[in-house]
Coordinates of C-alpha atoms and ligand atoms in Angstrom, one line a residue:
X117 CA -29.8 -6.9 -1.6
X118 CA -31.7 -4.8 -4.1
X119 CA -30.4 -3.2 -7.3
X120 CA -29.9 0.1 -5.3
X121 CA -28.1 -0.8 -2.4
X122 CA -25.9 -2.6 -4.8
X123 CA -24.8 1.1 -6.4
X124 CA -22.7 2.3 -4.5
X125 CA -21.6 5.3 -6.6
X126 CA -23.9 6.7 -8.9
X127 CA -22.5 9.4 -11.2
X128 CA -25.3 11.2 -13.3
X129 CA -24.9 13.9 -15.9
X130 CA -21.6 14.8 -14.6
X131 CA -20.0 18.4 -16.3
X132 CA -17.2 20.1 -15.6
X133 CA -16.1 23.3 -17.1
X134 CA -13.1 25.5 -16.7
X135 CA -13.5 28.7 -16.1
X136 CA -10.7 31.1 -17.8
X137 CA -10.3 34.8 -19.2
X138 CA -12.4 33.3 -22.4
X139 CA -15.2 32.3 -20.3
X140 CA -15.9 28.5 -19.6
X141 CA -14.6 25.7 -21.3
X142 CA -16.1 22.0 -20.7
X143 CA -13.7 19.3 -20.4
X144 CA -16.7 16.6 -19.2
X145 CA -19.4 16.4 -20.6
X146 CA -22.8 14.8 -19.1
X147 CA -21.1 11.1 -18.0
X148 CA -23.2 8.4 -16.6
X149 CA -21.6 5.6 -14.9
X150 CA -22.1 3.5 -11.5
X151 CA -20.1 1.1 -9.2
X152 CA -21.5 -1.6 -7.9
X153 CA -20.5 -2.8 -4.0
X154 CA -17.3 -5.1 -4.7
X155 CA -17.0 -4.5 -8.1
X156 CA -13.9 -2.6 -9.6
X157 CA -14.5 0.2 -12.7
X158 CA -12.1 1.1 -15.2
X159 CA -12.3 4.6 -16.6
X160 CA -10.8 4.7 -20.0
X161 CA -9.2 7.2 -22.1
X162 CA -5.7 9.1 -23.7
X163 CA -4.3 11.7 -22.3
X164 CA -6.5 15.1 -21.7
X165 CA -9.8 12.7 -21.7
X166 CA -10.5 14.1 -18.9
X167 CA -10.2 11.0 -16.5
X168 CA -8.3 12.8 -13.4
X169 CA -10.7 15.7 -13.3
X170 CA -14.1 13.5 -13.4
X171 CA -11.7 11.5 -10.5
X172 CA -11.1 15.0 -8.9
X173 CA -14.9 15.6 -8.9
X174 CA -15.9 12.5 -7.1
X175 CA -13.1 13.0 -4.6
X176 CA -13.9 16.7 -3.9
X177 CA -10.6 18.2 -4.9
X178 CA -11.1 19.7 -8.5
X179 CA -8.6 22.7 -8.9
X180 CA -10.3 26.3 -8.3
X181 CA -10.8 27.2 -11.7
X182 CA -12.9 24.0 -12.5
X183 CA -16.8 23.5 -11.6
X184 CA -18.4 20.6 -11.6
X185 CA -22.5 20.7 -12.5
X186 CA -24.2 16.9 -12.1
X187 CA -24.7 14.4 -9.2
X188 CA -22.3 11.5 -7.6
X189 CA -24.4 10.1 -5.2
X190 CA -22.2 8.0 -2.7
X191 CA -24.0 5.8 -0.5
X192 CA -27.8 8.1 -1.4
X193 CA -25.5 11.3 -0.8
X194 CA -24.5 13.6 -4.0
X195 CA -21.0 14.3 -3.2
X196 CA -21.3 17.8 -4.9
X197 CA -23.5 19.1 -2.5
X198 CA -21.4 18.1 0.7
X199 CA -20.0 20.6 2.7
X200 CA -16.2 20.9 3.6
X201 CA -16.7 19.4 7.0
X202 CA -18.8 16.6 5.6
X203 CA -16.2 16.0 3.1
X204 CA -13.4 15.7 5.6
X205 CA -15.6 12.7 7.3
X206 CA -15.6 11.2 4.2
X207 CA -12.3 11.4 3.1
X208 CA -9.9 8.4 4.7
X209 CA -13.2 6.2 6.0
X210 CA -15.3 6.5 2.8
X211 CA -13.0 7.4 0.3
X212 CA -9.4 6.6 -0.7
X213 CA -7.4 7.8 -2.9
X214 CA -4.5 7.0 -5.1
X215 CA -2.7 9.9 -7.1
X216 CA -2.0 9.7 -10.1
X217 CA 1.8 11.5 -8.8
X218 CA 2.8 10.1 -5.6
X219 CA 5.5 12.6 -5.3
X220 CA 2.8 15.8 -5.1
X221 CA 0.6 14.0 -2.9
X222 CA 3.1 13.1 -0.3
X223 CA 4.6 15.9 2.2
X224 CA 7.7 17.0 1.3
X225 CA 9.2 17.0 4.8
X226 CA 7.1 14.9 6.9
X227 CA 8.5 11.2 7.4
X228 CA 6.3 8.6 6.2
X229 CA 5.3 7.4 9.5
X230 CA 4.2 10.9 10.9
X231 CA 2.2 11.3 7.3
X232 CA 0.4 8.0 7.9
X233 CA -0.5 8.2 11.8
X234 CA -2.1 11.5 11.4
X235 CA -5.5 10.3 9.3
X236 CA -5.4 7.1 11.7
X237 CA -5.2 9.2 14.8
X238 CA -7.9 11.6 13.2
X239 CA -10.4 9.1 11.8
X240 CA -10.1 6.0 14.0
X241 CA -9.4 7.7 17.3
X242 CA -5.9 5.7 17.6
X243 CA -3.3 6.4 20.1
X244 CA 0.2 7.4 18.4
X245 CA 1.8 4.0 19.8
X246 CA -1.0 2.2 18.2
X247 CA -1.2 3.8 14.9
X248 CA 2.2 3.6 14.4
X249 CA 2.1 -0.3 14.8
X250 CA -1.0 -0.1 12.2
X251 CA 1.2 1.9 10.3
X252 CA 3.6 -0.6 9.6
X253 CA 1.3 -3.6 9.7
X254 CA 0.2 -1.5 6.8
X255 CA 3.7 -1.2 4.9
X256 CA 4.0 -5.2 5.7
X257 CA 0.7 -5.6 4.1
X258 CA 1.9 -3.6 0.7
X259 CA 5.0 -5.5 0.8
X260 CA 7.2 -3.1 3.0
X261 CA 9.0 -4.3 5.7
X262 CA 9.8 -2.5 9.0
X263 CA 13.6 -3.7 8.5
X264 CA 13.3 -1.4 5.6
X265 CA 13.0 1.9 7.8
X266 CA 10.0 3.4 5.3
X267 CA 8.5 5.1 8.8
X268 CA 11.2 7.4 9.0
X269 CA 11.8 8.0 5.6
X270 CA 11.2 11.2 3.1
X271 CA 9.3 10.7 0.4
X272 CA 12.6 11.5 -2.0
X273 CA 14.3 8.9 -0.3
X274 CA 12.0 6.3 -1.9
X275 CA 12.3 4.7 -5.5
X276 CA 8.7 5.3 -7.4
X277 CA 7.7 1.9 -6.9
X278 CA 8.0 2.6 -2.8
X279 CA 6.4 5.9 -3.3
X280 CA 3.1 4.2 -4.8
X281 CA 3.6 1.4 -2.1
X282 CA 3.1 4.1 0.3
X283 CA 0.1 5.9 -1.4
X284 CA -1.7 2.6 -1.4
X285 CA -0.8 1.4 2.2
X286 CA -1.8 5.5 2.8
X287 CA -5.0 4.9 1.2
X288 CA -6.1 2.3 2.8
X289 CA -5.2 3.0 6.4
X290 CA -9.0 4.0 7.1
X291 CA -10.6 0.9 5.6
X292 CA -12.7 3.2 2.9
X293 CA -15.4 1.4 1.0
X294 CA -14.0 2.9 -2.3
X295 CA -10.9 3.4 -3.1
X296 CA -9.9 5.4 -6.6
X297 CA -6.4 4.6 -8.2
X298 CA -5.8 7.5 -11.0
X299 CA -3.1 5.7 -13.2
X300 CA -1.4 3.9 -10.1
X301 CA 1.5 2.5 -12.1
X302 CA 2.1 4.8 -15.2
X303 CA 5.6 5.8 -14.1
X304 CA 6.9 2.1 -13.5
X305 CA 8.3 -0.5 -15.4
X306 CA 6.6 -3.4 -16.1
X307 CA 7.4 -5.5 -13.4
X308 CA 6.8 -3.3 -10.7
X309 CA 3.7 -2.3 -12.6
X310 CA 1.4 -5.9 -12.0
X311 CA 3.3 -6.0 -9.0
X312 CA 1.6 -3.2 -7.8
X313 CA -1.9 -4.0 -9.7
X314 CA -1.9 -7.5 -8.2
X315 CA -1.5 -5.9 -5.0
X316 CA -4.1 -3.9 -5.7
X317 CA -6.2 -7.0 -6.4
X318 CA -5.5 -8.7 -3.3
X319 CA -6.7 -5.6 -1.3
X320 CA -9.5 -5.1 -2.9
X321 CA -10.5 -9.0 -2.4
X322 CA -9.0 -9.1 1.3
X323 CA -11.1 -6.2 2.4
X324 CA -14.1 -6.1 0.3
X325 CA -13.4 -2.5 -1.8
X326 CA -14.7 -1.3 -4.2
X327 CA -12.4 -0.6 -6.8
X328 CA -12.1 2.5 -9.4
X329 CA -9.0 1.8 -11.9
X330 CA -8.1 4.8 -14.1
X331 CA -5.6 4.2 -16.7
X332 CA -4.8 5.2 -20.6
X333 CA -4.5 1.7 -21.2
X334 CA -7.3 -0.5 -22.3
X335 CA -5.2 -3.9 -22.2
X336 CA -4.9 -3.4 -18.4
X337 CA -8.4 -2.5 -17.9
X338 CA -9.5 -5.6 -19.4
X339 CA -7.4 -7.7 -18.0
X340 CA -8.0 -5.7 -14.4
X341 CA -11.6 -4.5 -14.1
X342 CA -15.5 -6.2 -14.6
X343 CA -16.7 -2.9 -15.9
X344 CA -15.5 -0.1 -18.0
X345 CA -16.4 3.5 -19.3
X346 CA -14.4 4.8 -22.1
X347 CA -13.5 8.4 -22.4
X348 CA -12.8 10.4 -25.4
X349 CA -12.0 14.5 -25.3
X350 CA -14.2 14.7 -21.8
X351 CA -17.1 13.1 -23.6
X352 CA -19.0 9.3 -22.6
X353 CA -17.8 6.8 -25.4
X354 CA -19.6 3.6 -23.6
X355 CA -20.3 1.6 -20.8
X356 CA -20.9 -1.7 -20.0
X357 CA -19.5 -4.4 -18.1
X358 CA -15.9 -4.8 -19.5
X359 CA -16.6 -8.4 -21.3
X360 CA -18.8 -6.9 -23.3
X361 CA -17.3 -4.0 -24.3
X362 CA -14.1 -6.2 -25.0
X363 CA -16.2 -8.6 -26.8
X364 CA -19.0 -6.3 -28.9
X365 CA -17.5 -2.6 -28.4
X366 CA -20.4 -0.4 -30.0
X367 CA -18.5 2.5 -30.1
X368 CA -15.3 3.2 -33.3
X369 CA -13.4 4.8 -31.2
X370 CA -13.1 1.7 -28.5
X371 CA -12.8 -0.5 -31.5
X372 CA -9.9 1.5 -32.4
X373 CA -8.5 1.4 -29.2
X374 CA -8.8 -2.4 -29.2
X375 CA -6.8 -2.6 -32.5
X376 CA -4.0 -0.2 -30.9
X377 CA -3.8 -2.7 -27.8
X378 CA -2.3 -6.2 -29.6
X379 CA -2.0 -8.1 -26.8
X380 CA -5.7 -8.3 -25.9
X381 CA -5.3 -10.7 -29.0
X382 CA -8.0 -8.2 -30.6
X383 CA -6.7 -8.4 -34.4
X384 CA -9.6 -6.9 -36.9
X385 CA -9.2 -7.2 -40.4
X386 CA -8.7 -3.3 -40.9
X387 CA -6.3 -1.0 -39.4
X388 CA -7.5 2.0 -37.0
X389 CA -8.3 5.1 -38.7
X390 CA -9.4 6.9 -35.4
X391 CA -11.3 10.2 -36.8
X392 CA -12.0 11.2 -33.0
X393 CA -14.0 14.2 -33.6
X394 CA -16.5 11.6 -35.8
X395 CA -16.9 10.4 -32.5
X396 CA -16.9 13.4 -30.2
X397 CA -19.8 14.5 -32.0
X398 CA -21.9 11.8 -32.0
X399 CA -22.3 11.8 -28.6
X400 CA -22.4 15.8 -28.3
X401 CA -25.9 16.8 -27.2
Ligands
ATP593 N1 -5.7 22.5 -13.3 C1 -6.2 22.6 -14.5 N2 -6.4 23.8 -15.0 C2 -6.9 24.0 -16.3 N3 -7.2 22.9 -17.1 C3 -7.0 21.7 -16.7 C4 -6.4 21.5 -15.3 N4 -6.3 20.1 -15.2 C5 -6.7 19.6 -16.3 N5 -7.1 20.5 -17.2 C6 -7.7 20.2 -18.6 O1 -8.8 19.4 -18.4 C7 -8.8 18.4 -19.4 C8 -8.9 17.0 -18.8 O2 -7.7 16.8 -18.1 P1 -7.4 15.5 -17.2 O3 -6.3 15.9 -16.4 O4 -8.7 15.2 -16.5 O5 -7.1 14.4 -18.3 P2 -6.6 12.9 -18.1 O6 -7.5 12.1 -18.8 O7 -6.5 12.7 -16.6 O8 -5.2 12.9 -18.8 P3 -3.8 12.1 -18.4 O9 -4.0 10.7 -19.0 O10 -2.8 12.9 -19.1 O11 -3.7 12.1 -16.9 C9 -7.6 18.7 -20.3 O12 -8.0 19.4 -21.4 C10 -6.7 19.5 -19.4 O13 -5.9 20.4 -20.2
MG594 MG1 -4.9 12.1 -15.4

C-alpha cells in the first residue's frame, strides 16, 4: 500500500468562522492533520479549543451560524463539498460518530431498539427481525445484555455509563471505517471511564477502525492514541505521532500541558507558566 491509500482522512487548511451580528469570528484556524488506515488520532485541547466544531466539520453537522473554509478529503473525497444526499450515504457506513452528550444525541421518546434498527434497516437493507437481533448482538458486544431490556428502554431510563454504551454500540452498527468519539467518557467516573475506552480499543482492533479520540486530557491521549494534534484557542499547536510529541513536544504550550498531567510521569524541572496567547501567536499567520 502506498503512502496515500494509507490516509484515510486528510484535513488541510481547515477554518471555521462564526458568523454573528459583529460579522465573523474564527474559532479554527488553518489545521493540518491526517489519519492513517487503522491508526487512532487524538485531538487535543481545553475547553473552547475548538475540538467539537473541527469534529462537527468532518462529520457534516456544524451548527448554522458556523462555516467551514478548507478540505477533509475522506477516502479522495473533500467532505465539504459533498452534497446532503451524499452525506446521508456516508453517515452510518463511512462515518460514526460518538457525541460528546449522549443524552442530546439520543431520541427522547424512541426506545433504544427502534433508534438502533432504523440506520441498520436504512443502510444495510436489513429486515426489522434481523436488525433487531444485530441490535442486540450489538449491546452484547458493548457489554449489554439482552436480560438487561436496553431494547425497550428510553434513553432517561439509562445511567450515563449505559447511555455511552449505547452511542457506541449505535455507532458502530454500520461497520464505518472511521469512527470519531468527541470526549466519550468526560461525564463518568473513572472506572466506567477505561471501561468504556478499553472497549473502545477492542473495537477498533476487532474490526479494523480507524479511530479519532477527542479529549481535554492529554494523559489519556497518550496512553490511548499513536498520533496526536494539540489544540490551543482554535489554532494548530503540533502534530506528530504521539511518542514523539510525549517524548520531544516542540511546542510550550504541550510542554505545559505535560507538566499539568503528573501521571504521564512527565516531571520538568520548572513549573508551567502557560502564557497561551505567546503561543496563539506564534502560529497566527
Ligand atoms: N453553536 C455555537 N454557536 C456559536 N459559537 C460556538 C458554538 N459552538 C461552539 N462555539 C464556539 O466555538 C469555539 C470552539 O468550541 P468547541 O465546542 O469546538 O470547543 P471544544 O474544544 O469542543 O470545547 P469543550 O472541551 O468544552 O467541548 C468556542 O469559542 C465556542 O464558544
Ligand atoms: Mg467539545
Amino acid at each position: 500500500m502506498n503512502n496515500t491509500e494509507q490516509v484515510l482522512l486528510d484535513v488541510r487548511g481547515l477554518s471555521i468562522d462564526i458568523i454573528n451580528e459583529a460579522g465573523p469570528q474564527r474559532v479554527v484556524h488553518n489545521l493540518d492533520f491526517r489519519l492513517e488506515r487503522g491508526r487512532t488520532l487524538g485531538i487535543v485541547g481545553e475547553s473552547g479549543s475548538g475540538k467539537s466544531m473541527t469534529a462537527s466539520a468532518i462529520m457534516g453537522i456544524l451548527p448554522d451560524v458556523a462555516v467551514a473554509d478548507g478540505e477533509v478529503f475522506y477516502k479522495g473525497n473533500d467532505l465539504l463539498q459533498v452534497t446532503p444526499a451524499q452525506r446521508r450515504k456516508l453517515s452510518g457506513p463511512e462515518l460514526g460518530f460518538i457525541f460528546q452528550e449522549p443524552m442530546s444525541a439520543l431520541h427522547p421518546t424512541m426506545s433504544i431498539g427502534e433508534q438502533m434498527v432504523r440506520p441498520m434497516r436504512l443502510h444495510l437493507g436489513l429486515s426489522k427481525s434481523e436488525a433487531q437481533s444485530r441490535a442486540q448482538e450489538l449491546l452484547d458486544l458493548v457489554g449489554i445484555p439482552a436480560q438487561r431490556g436496553v431494547m425497550g428502554s428510553y434513553v432517561h431510563q439509562l445511567s450515563g455509563g449505559m447511555r455511552q454504551r449505547v452511542m457506541i454500540a449505535m455507532s458502530i452498527s454500520c461497520e464505518p471505517a472511521l469512527l470519531l468519539a468527541d470526549e466519550p467518557t468526560t461525564a463518568l467516573d473513572a472506572t466506567i471511564q477505561k471501561q468504556i475506552l478499553d472497549l473502545l480499543m477492542r473495537l477498533r482492533d476487532d474490526l479494523g477502525l480507524s479511530l479519532i479520540l477527542i479529549s481535554h486530557d492529554l494523559g489519556l491521549v497518550a496512553k490511548y492514541t499513536d498520533d496526536v494534534v494539540v489544540l490551543l484557542d482554535g489554532y494548530e499547536m503540533e502534530a506528530g505521532t504521539t511518542a514523539d510529541v510525549i517524548a520531544c513536544p516542540r511546542s510550550g504550550y504541550t510542554r505545559g500541558l505535560l507538566e499539568a498531567a503528573p501521571r504521564l510521569g512527565q516531571r520538568l524541572d520548572r513549573l508551567p507558566v502557560i502564557n497561551k496567547s505567546e503561543f496563539t501567536k506564534a502560529v497566527a499567520k
